[in-house]
Short mmCIF file of C-alpha atoms in Angstrom, two decimals:
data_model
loop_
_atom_site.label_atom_id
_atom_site.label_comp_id
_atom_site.label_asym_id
_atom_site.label_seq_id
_atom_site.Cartn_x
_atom_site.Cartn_y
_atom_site.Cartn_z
CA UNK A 1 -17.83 -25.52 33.89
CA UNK A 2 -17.16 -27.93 36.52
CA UNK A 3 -14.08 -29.94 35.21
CA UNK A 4 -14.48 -33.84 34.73
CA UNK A 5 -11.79 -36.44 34.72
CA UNK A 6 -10.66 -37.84 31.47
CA UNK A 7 -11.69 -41.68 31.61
CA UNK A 8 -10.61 -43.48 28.07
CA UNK A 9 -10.85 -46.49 28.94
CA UNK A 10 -14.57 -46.40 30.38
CA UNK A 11 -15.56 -44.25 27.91
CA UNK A 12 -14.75 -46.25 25.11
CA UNK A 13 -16.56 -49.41 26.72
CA UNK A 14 -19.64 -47.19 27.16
CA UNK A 15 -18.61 -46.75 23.29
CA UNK A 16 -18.76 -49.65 22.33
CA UNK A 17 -21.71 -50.58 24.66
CA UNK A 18 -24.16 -48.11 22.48
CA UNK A 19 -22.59 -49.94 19.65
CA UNK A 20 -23.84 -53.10 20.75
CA UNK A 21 -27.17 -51.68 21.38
CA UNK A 22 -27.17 -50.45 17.55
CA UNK A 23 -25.74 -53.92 16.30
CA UNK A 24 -29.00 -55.38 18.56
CA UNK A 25 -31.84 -53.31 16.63
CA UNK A 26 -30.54 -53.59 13.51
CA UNK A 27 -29.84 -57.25 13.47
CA UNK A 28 -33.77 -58.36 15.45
CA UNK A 29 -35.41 -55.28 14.31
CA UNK A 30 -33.68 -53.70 11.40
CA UNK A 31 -33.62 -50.24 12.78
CA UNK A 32 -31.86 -47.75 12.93
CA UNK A 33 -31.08 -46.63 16.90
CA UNK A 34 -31.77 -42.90 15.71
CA UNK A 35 -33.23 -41.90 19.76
CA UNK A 36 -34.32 -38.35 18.44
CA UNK A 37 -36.36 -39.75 15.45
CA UNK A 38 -37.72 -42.78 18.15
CA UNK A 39 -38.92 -40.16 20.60
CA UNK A 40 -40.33 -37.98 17.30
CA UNK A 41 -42.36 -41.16 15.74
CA UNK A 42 -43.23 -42.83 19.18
CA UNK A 43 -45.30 -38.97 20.14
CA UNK A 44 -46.56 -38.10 16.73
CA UNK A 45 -47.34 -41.48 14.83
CA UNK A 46 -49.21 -44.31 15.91
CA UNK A 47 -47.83 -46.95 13.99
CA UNK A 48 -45.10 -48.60 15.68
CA UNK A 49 -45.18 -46.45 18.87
CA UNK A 50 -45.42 -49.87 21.04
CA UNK A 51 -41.65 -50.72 20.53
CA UNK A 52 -40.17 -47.46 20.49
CA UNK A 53 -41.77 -46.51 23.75
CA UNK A 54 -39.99 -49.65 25.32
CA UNK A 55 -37.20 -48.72 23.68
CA UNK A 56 -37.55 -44.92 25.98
CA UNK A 57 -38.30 -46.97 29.11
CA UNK A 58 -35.26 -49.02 28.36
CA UNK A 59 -33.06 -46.09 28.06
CA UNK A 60 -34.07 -44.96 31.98
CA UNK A 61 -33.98 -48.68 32.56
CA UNK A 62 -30.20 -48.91 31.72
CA UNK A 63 -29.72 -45.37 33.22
CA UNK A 64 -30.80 -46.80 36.44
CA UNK A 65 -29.15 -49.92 36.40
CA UNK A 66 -25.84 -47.69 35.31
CA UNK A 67 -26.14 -45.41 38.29
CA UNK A 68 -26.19 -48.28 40.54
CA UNK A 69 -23.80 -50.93 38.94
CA UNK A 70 -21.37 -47.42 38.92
CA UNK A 71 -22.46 -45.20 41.45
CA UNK A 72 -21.75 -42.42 38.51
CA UNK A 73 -24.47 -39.75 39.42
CA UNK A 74 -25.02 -37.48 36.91
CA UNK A 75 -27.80 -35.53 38.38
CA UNK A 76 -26.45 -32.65 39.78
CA UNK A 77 -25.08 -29.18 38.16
CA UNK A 78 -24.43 -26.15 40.25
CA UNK A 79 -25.63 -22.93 39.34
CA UNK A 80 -26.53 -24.34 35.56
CA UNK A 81 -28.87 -21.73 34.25
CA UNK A 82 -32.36 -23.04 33.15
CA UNK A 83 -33.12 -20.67 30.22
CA UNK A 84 -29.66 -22.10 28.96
CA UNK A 85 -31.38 -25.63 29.04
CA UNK A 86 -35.00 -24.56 27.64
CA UNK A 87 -33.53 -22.61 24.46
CA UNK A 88 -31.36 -25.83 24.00
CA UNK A 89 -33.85 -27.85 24.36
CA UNK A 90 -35.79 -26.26 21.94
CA UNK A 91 -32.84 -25.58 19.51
CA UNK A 92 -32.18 -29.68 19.93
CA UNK A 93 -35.93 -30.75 19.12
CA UNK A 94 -36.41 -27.57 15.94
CA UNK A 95 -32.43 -29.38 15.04
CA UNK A 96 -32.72 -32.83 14.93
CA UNK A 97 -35.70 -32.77 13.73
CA UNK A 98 -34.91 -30.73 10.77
CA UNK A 99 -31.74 -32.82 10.36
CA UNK A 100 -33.20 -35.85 10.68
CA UNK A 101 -30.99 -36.98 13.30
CA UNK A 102 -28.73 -36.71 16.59
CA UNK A 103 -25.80 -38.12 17.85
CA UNK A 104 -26.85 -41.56 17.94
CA UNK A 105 -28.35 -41.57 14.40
CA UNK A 106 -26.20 -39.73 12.83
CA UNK A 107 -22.86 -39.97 15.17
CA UNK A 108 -23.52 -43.78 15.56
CA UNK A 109 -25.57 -45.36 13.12
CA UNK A 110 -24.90 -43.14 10.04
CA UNK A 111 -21.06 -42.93 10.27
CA UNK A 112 -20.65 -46.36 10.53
CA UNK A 113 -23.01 -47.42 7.61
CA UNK A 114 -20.66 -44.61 6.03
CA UNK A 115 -23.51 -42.95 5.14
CA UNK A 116 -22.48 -39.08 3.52
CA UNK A 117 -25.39 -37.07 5.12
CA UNK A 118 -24.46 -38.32 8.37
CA UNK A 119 -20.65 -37.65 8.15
CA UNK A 120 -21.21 -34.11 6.98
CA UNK A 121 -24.25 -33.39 9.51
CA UNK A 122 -21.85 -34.54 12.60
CA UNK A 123 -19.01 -32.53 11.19
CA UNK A 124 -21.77 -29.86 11.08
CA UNK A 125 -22.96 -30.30 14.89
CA UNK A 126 -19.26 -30.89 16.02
CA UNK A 127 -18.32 -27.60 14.89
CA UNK A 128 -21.32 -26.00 15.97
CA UNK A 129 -21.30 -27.43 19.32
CA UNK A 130 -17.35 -26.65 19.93
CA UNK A 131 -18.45 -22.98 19.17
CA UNK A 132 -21.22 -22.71 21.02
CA UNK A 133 -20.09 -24.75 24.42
CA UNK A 134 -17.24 -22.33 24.63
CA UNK A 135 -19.06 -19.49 24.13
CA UNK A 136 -21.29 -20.77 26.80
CA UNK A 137 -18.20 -21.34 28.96
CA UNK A 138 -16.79 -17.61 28.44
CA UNK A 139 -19.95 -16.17 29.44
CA UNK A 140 -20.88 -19.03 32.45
CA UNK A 141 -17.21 -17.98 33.81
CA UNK B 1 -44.38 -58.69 21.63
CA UNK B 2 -41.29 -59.63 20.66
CA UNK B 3 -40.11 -56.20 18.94
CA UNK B 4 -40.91 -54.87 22.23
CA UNK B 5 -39.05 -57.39 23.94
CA UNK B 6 -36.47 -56.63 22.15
CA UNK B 7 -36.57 -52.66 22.10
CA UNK B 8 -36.82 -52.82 25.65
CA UNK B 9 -33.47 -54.82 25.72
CA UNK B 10 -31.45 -52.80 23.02
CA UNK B 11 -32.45 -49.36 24.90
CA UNK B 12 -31.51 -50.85 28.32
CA UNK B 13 -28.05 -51.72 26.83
CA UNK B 14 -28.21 -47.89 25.42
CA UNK B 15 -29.02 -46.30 28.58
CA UNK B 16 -26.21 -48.14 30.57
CA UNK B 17 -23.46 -47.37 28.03
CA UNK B 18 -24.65 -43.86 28.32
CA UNK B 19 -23.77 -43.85 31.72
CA UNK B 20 -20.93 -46.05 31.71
CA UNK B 21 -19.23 -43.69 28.90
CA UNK B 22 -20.15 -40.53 30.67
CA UNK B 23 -21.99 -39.18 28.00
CA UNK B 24 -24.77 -38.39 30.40
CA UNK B 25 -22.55 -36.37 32.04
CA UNK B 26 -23.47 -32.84 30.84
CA UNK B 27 -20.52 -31.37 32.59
CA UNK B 28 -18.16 -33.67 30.29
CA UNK B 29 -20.03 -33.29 27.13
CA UNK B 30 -19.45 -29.25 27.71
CA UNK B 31 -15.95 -30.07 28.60
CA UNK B 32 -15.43 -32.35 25.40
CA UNK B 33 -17.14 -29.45 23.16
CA UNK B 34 -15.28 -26.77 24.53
CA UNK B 35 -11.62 -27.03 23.88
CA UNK B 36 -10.91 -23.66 24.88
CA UNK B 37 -11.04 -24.87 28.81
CA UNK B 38 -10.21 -28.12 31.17
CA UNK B 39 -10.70 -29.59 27.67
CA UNK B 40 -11.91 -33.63 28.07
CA UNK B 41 -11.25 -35.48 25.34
CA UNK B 42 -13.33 -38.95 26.64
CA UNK B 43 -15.92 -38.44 23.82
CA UNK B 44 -13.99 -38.73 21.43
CA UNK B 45 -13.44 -42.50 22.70
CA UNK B 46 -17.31 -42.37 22.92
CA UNK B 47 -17.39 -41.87 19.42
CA UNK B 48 -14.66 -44.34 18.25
CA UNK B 49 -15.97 -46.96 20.34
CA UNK B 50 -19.16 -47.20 19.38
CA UNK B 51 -18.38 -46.14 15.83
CA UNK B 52 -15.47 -49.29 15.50
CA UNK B 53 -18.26 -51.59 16.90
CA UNK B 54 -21.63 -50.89 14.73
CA UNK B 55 -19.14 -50.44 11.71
CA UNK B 56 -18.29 -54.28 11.62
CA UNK B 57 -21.35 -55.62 13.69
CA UNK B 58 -23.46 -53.86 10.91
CA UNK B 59 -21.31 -55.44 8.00
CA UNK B 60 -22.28 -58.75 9.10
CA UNK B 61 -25.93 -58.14 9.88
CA UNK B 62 -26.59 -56.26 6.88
CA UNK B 63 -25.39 -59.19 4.85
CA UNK B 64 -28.97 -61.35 6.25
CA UNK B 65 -31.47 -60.72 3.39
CA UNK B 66 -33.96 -59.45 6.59
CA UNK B 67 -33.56 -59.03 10.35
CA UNK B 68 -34.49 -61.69 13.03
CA UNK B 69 -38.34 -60.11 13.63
CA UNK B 70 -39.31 -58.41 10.38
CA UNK B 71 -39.48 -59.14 7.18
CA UNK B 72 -36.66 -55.61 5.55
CA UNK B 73 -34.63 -53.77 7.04
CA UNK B 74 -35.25 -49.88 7.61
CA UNK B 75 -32.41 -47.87 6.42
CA UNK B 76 -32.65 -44.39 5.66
CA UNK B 77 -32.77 -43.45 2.10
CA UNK B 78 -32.35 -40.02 1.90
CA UNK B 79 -29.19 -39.01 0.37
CA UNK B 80 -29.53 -35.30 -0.39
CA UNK B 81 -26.91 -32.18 1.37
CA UNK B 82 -29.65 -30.34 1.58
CA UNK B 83 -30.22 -27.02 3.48
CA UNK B 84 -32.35 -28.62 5.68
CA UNK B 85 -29.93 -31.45 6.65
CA UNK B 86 -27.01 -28.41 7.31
CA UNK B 87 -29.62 -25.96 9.00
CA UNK B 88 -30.90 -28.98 11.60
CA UNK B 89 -27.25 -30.20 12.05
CA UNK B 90 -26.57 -26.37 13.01
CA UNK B 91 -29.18 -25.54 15.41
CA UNK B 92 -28.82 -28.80 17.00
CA UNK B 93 -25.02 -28.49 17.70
CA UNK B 94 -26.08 -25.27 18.59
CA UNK B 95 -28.19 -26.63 21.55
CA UNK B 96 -26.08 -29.43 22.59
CA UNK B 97 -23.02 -27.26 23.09
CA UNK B 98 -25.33 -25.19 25.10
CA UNK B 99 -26.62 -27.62 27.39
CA UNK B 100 -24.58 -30.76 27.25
CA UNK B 101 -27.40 -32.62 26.34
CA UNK B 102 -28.71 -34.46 23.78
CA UNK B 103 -31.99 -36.43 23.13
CA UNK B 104 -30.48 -40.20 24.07
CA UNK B 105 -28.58 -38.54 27.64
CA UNK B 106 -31.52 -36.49 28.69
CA UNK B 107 -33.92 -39.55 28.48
CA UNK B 108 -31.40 -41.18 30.76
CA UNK B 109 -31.14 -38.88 32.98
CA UNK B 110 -34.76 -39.23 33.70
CA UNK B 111 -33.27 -42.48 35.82
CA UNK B 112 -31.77 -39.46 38.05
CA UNK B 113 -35.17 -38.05 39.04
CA UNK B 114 -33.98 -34.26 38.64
CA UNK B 115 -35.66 -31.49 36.77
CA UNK B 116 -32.98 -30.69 34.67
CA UNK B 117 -33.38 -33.29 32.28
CA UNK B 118 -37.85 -33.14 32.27
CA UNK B 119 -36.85 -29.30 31.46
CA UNK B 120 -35.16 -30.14 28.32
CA UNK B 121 -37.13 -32.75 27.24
CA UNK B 122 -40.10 -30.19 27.56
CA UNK B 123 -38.56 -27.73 25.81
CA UNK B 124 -37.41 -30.61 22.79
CA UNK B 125 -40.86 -31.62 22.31
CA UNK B 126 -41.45 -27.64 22.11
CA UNK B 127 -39.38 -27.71 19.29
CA UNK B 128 -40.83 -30.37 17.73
CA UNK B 129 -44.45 -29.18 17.45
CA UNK B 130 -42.55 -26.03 16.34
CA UNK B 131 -41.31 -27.86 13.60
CA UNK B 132 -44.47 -29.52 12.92
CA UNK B 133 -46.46 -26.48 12.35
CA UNK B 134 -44.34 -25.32 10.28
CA UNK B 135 -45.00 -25.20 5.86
CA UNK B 136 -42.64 -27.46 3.82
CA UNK B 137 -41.75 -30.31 6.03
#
């Protein structure tokens, strides 16, 4: 793993920056800011597809206007294997589907409407993840 | 039109405080999840930024009887530990810790115009028709 600079300060006003996002949806819309269950509904059901798909193009919106406000680019790993990244992927989609959420719906949104499934599924995916990245790392190294 | 207004705005907001946090840095959500190396703890102020914020933004919307646009609000009402809940948390984890990514960063990164991000999103929606197909949903 390529090692990254620990950056508290920005990192906690990207923070609270996805919690402002949340606050936004929930107080015009009354939604949850769930992204794995937007991208879910907005391919498989019809009904309100229109705003989740802005939502989508807002999220490469704000990446763009991110990258170039910050110059952060993101786009690059070296020698990152791609089977890695497909069995994720899939793992992520069979996951938070099952689980009826990610990071942002659960991490986000559930923990701060204190909500018990969502505190015990990110305890769940913490752990998980913690095992599995370093596992990863071992064998990567 | 004005829910997509709207949508459009809240996930532009999203996207940039992905980026702004580093959360759609791969590399750092790797180094956040494993502790074991040049462990970066910047999620964790991720987390307790955005966590701090919605907690009290959400107390005060949540007291309106409705939102601005509609007429309810949409909160989930599930409130079951089920094994599905634990399984999906699992394999999930299980593919973030592998990758780095998760759904919200890898739409993001689309803004980067690399493959690595169309890869997983390929393989996500893979997993989703998986999941679709299957009995018992």
């Amino acid at each position: 793993m390529f090692p990254t600079e620990f950056t508290p300060y920005l990192s906690f006003i990207g923070g609270v920056t996805l919690g402002l996002s949340a606050i936004w949806l929930m107080l015009f819309q009354g939604r949850i800011a769930g992204i794995s269950g937007i991208i879910k509904t907005a391919l498989f059901q019809k009904d309100g597809r229109a705003w989740r798909l802005m939502f989508l193009v807002g999220l490469v919106l704000g990446g763009a206007i991110g990258f170039h406000l910050t110059g952060f680019d993101f786009s690059y790993r070296e020698g990152f294997p791609i089977s890695l990244v497909i069995i994720g992927g899939v793992l992520v989609g069979l996951g938070t589907s099952m689980g009826s959420g990610c990071t942002s719906g659960h991490g986000v949104c559930g923990i701060s409407r204190l909500s018990i499934r969502s505190i015990v599924a990110t305890v769940v995916y913490l752990s998980v993840g913690i095992l599995v990245a370093s596992l990863t790392a071992k064998v990567l190294l | 039109m004005k829910n997509n207004m709207s949508a459009l705005i809240a996930g532009t907001i999203f996207g940039f405080g992905l980026i702004v946090s580093g959360m759609s840095n791969p590399d750092k959500v790797m180094n956040f999840l494993n502790v074991f190396g040049h462990w970066d703890p910047s999620l964790l102020f991720v987390l307790g930024g955005a966590v701090i914020c919605t907690f009290f933004g959400y107390r005060i919307v949540l007291k309106r009887n409705a939102p601005l646009l509609e007429r309810e609000f949409f909160l989930p009402i599930k409130t079951a530990l089920d094994k599905r809940l634990l399984t999906g948390a699992a394999l999930f984890g299980a593919g973030w810790g592998m990758t780095g990514f998760c759904p919200g960063p890898a739409i993001t990164g689309l803004a980067f115009g690399v493959v690595e991000p169309i890869i997983f999103l390929a393989s996500m929606l893979c997993g989703y028709l998986i999941m679709n197909r299957l009995p018992h949903k």
